[in-house]
Amino acid sequence: TTQVKCRLAAMQRDASGASEEEESELSQSENDDATWVSWFCSLKGNEFFVEVDEDFIQDDFNLTGLSTQVPFYEHALDLILDVDAPRDAGLSEEQQDSIEAAAELLYGLIHARYIITPRGLAGMLDKFKHIHFGRCPRVFCQGQAVLPVGQSDIPRTHTCKTFCPKCSDIHYPRSSRHANIDGAYFGTTFCHLFLQTYWDLVPPPPREQYVPRIFGFRIYKKERAPQQ
């Protein structure tokens, strides 16, 4: 009986090891098959991004003007489109790092243009409905879902904020990772065009407003005299 138990235990260990090895190989295979765009959007902290369609990226019209804003533009575009270009050979590690940073910048700027198209808006709608962008921190907004917004369309000017359609104000995202995303990757237009497109999702403004009190009495606000 003891020998049988030992053999069963050994078989279970072998089966478990084989299963883990198969899962590891499968996971590695999936990572190898993943595109740069899907890999980038799956990174922790990039939950605000949708996957831009490849045909949108390949259309030169959609990329008008971006070559002057992004260093290593051609290399960065090849990286995004998973093109194994011969010109990548011979680049230093520092140049490769610069190209990867340029690819992130380029994708972000392309993303800002994509999310104001019908397909891009539909992708962001799905994230909005699943609260991927978070909720408004204001108490009287009662957990209203928010949208990402940029304060400028120029990169490296402002970080990403979230816009609440209930109180019509902007806030810092709760996650520090989201708060460090460049606001230009969402732009100044998207969230307002989104709410114009899906107008039925616009909530009524808050009915209540916080009233400061001392011992139960409202604080009387004195008008300050103008300084001379």
Short mmCIF file of C-alpha atoms in Angstrom, two decimals:
data_model
loop_
_atom_site.label_atom_id
_atom_site.label_comp_id
_atom_site.label_asym_id
_atom_site.label_seq_id
_atom_site.Cartn_x
_atom_site.Cartn_y
_atom_site.Cartn_z
CA THR A 1 0.00 0.00 0.00
CA THR A 2 2.84 2.35 0.85
CA GLN A 3 4.52 1.68 -2.48
CA VAL A 4 1.27 2.37 -4.35
CA LYS A 5 0.83 5.69 -2.52
CA CYS A 6 4.41 6.68 -3.33
CA ARG A 7 3.90 5.85 -7.00
CA LEU A 8 0.64 7.85 -7.11
CA ALA A 9 2.34 10.82 -5.46
CA ALA A 10 5.21 10.65 -7.98
CA MET A 11 2.75 10.48 -10.89
CA GLN A 12 0.86 13.51 -9.52
CA ARG A 13 4.12 15.46 -9.21
CA ASP A 14 5.11 14.56 -12.76
CA ALA A 15 1.66 15.49 -14.07
CA SER A 16 1.73 18.76 -12.16
CA GLY A 17 5.20 19.59 -13.45
CA ALA A 18 4.20 18.79 -17.03
CA SER A 19 1.03 20.90 -16.67
CA GLU A 20 2.99 23.89 -15.36
CA GLU A 21 5.54 23.52 -18.15
CA GLU A 22 2.75 23.39 -20.76
CA GLU A 23 1.09 26.48 -19.26
CA SER A 24 4.43 28.30 -19.27
CA GLU A 25 5.05 27.37 -22.91
CA LEU A 26 1.50 28.42 -23.82
CA SER A 27 1.91 31.75 -22.03
CA GLN A 28 5.24 32.32 -23.78
CA SER A 29 3.64 31.47 -27.13
CA GLU A 30 0.80 33.92 -26.49
CA ASN A 31 3.30 36.67 -25.62
CA ASP A 32 5.23 35.95 -28.81
CA ASP A 33 2.04 36.17 -30.88
CA ALA A 34 0.85 39.38 -29.23
CA THR A 35 1.21 42.59 -31.22
CA TRP A 36 3.07 45.60 -29.85
CA VAL A 37 -0.25 47.46 -29.52
CA SER A 38 -1.96 44.72 -27.50
CA TRP A 39 1.18 44.31 -25.36
CA PHE A 40 1.35 48.06 -24.67
CA CYS A 41 -2.34 48.31 -23.76
CA SER A 42 -2.06 45.32 -21.43
CA LEU A 43 0.68 46.92 -19.33
CA LYS A 44 -0.29 47.86 -15.79
CA GLY A 45 -1.11 51.55 -15.75
CA ASN A 46 -2.25 51.64 -19.38
CA GLU A 47 -5.86 50.67 -18.68
CA PHE A 48 -7.07 54.02 -20.05
CA PHE A 49 -5.85 53.13 -23.57
CA VAL A 50 -7.81 51.26 -26.23
CA GLU A 51 -6.16 49.25 -28.97
CA VAL A 52 -5.90 51.37 -32.11
CA ASP A 53 -6.78 49.45 -35.27
CA GLU A 54 -3.77 48.64 -37.42
CA ASP A 55 -5.40 49.96 -40.58
CA PHE A 56 -5.88 53.33 -38.84
CA ILE A 57 -2.16 53.46 -38.02
CA GLN A 58 -1.17 52.44 -41.54
CA ASP A 59 -3.19 55.29 -43.09
CA ASP A 60 -0.71 58.13 -43.63
CA PHE A 61 -3.51 60.70 -43.50
CA ASN A 62 -4.18 59.86 -39.85
CA LEU A 63 -0.53 60.47 -38.99
CA THR A 64 -0.23 63.87 -40.65
CA GLY A 65 2.16 66.15 -38.76
CA LEU A 66 3.32 63.55 -36.25
CA SER A 67 6.71 62.97 -37.87
CA THR A 68 7.83 66.43 -36.72
CA GLN A 69 6.76 65.79 -33.12
CA VAL A 70 8.26 62.36 -32.60
CA PRO A 71 12.00 61.57 -32.68
CA PHE A 72 13.03 58.35 -34.46
CA TYR A 73 9.62 58.54 -36.14
CA GLU A 74 10.15 55.80 -38.75
CA HIS A 75 11.73 53.41 -36.27
CA ALA A 76 8.96 54.07 -33.73
CA LEU A 77 6.26 53.45 -36.34
CA ASP A 78 7.91 50.19 -37.39
CA LEU A 79 8.01 49.10 -33.76
CA ILE A 80 4.29 49.83 -33.29
CA LEU A 81 3.41 47.93 -36.46
CA ASP A 82 5.72 45.02 -35.58
CA VAL A 83 7.82 45.55 -38.69
CA ASP A 84 11.26 43.93 -38.56
CA ALA A 85 13.09 46.64 -40.48
CA PRO A 86 16.73 46.09 -41.48
CA ARG A 87 17.53 49.66 -40.45
CA ASP A 88 17.10 48.61 -36.80
CA ALA A 89 20.31 46.59 -37.03
CA GLY A 90 23.40 48.22 -35.61
CA LEU A 91 21.57 50.53 -33.20
CA SER A 92 23.04 51.00 -29.76
CA GLU A 93 21.16 50.05 -26.61
CA GLU A 94 20.67 53.74 -25.83
CA GLN A 95 19.17 54.32 -29.26
CA GLN A 96 16.87 51.31 -28.81
CA ASP A 97 15.65 52.79 -25.51
CA SER A 98 15.02 56.11 -27.25
CA ILE A 99 13.04 54.36 -29.98
CA GLU A 100 10.88 52.57 -27.41
CA ALA A 101 10.14 55.89 -25.69
CA ALA A 102 9.37 57.44 -29.09
CA ALA A 103 7.01 54.57 -29.89
CA GLU A 104 5.06 55.27 -26.70
CA LEU A 105 4.84 58.97 -27.58
CA LEU A 106 3.78 58.22 -31.15
CA TYR A 107 1.15 55.70 -30.08
CA GLY A 108 -0.23 58.15 -27.54
CA LEU A 109 -0.64 60.88 -30.15
CA ILE A 110 -2.20 58.42 -32.61
CA HIS A 111 -4.49 57.24 -29.80
CA ALA A 112 -5.74 60.80 -29.20
CA ARG A 113 -6.81 60.98 -32.85
CA TYR A 114 -8.29 57.49 -32.93
CA ILE A 115 -10.60 57.89 -29.92
CA ILE A 116 -12.52 60.70 -31.62
CA THR A 117 -13.46 58.41 -34.52
CA PRO A 118 -16.65 56.29 -34.34
CA ARG A 119 -14.69 53.08 -33.72
CA GLY A 120 -12.50 54.73 -31.13
CA LEU A 121 -15.48 56.21 -29.32
CA ALA A 122 -17.13 52.78 -29.24
CA GLY A 123 -14.02 51.28 -27.67
CA MET A 124 -13.91 53.99 -25.01
CA LEU A 125 -17.65 53.53 -24.38
CA ASP A 126 -17.04 49.94 -23.37
CA LYS A 127 -14.33 51.04 -20.91
CA PHE A 128 -16.59 53.80 -19.55
CA LYS A 129 -19.41 51.33 -18.91
CA HIS A 130 -17.03 49.01 -17.06
CA ILE A 131 -15.67 51.92 -14.93
CA HIS A 132 -12.12 51.44 -16.27
CA PHE A 133 -11.49 55.17 -15.89
CA GLY A 134 -12.59 55.30 -12.26
CA ARG A 135 -15.22 57.30 -10.40
CA CYS A 136 -15.57 60.93 -9.34
CA PRO A 137 -14.08 61.56 -5.87
CA ARG A 138 -16.76 64.15 -4.96
CA VAL A 139 -19.21 62.82 -2.36
CA PHE A 140 -22.34 64.29 -3.95
CA CYS A 141 -21.49 62.81 -7.37
CA GLN A 142 -22.22 59.42 -5.80
CA GLY A 143 -19.57 57.40 -7.61
CA GLN A 144 -20.23 58.80 -11.07
CA ALA A 145 -18.06 57.21 -13.76
CA VAL A 146 -15.48 59.59 -15.24
CA LEU A 147 -13.59 60.00 -18.52
CA PRO A 148 -9.90 60.74 -19.21
CA VAL A 149 -9.17 64.24 -20.43
CA GLY A 150 -6.15 66.33 -21.36
CA GLN A 151 -5.73 69.98 -20.52
CA SER A 152 -3.66 70.44 -23.66
CA ASP A 153 -3.18 68.75 -27.02
CA ILE A 154 0.56 69.44 -26.86
CA PRO A 155 2.57 66.55 -25.38
CA ARG A 156 4.58 66.99 -22.18
CA THR A 157 2.43 69.94 -21.10
CA HIS A 158 -0.05 68.43 -18.62
CA THR A 159 -0.66 64.98 -17.19
CA CYS A 160 -3.93 63.12 -17.68
CA LYS A 161 -6.93 64.15 -15.58
CA THR A 162 -10.42 62.69 -15.29
CA PHE A 163 -13.58 64.60 -16.17
CA CYS A 164 -16.82 64.03 -14.27
CA PRO A 165 -19.94 64.57 -16.42
CA LYS A 166 -22.01 65.08 -13.26
CA CYS A 167 -20.14 67.98 -11.63
CA SER A 168 -18.39 69.06 -14.88
CA ASP A 169 -15.04 69.33 -13.14
CA ILE A 170 -11.68 67.64 -13.58
CA HIS A 171 -9.76 65.64 -10.99
CA TYR A 172 -6.50 63.76 -10.58
CA PRO A 173 -6.85 60.02 -11.25
CA ARG A 174 -6.69 57.87 -8.12
CA SER A 175 -3.85 55.73 -9.46
CA SER A 176 -0.41 57.36 -9.59
CA ARG A 177 0.29 55.38 -12.77
CA HIS A 178 -2.71 56.94 -14.50
CA ALA A 179 -1.86 60.36 -13.09
CA ASN A 180 1.54 60.21 -14.83
CA ILE A 181 0.14 59.54 -18.31
CA ASP A 182 0.54 62.44 -20.73
CA GLY A 183 -2.78 64.26 -21.09
CA ALA A 184 -2.15 64.80 -24.81
CA TYR A 185 -2.74 61.06 -25.34
CA PHE A 186 -6.45 61.78 -24.76
CA GLY A 187 -6.60 65.42 -25.78
CA THR A 188 -9.01 68.21 -24.96
CA THR A 189 -11.78 67.12 -27.34
CA PHE A 190 -12.45 63.45 -26.63
CA CYS A 191 -14.49 63.46 -23.42
CA HIS A 192 -16.79 66.28 -24.56
CA LEU A 193 -17.32 64.72 -28.00
CA PHE A 194 -18.01 61.43 -26.22
CA LEU A 195 -20.76 63.01 -24.13
CA GLN A 196 -22.22 64.77 -27.18
CA THR A 197 -22.28 61.43 -29.02
CA TYR A 198 -23.69 59.39 -26.13
CA TRP A 199 -25.84 62.17 -24.71
CA ASP A 200 -28.11 59.67 -22.94
CA LEU A 201 -25.21 58.89 -20.57
CA VAL A 202 -24.96 62.47 -19.32
CA PRO A 203 -26.25 62.50 -15.72
CA PRO A 204 -28.11 65.39 -14.06
CA PRO A 205 -25.97 67.72 -11.94
CA PRO A 206 -25.69 67.04 -8.19
CA ARG A 207 -28.77 68.07 -6.22
CA GLU A 208 -26.84 68.76 -3.03
CA GLN A 209 -23.95 70.99 -2.17
CA TYR A 210 -21.86 70.86 0.96
CA VAL A 211 -22.67 73.67 3.41
CA PRO A 212 -20.01 74.53 6.04
CA ARG A 213 -21.47 74.95 9.54
CA ILE A 214 -20.24 75.85 13.04
CA PHE A 215 -22.36 74.48 15.90
CA GLY A 216 -25.07 73.80 13.37
CA PHE A 217 -25.17 77.35 11.97
CA ARG A 218 -24.25 78.18 8.41
CA ILE A 219 -21.16 80.32 8.05
CA TYR A 220 -21.91 83.80 6.85
CA LYS A 221 -19.56 84.74 4.05
CA LYS A 222 -18.36 88.30 4.37
CA GLU A 223 -17.41 90.15 1.27
CA ARG A 224 -13.81 91.16 1.38
CA ALA A 225 -13.12 94.81 0.91
CA PRO A 226 -11.03 95.52 -2.17
CA GLN A 227 -7.38 96.08 -1.36
CA GLN A 228 -6.11 99.53 -2.05
#
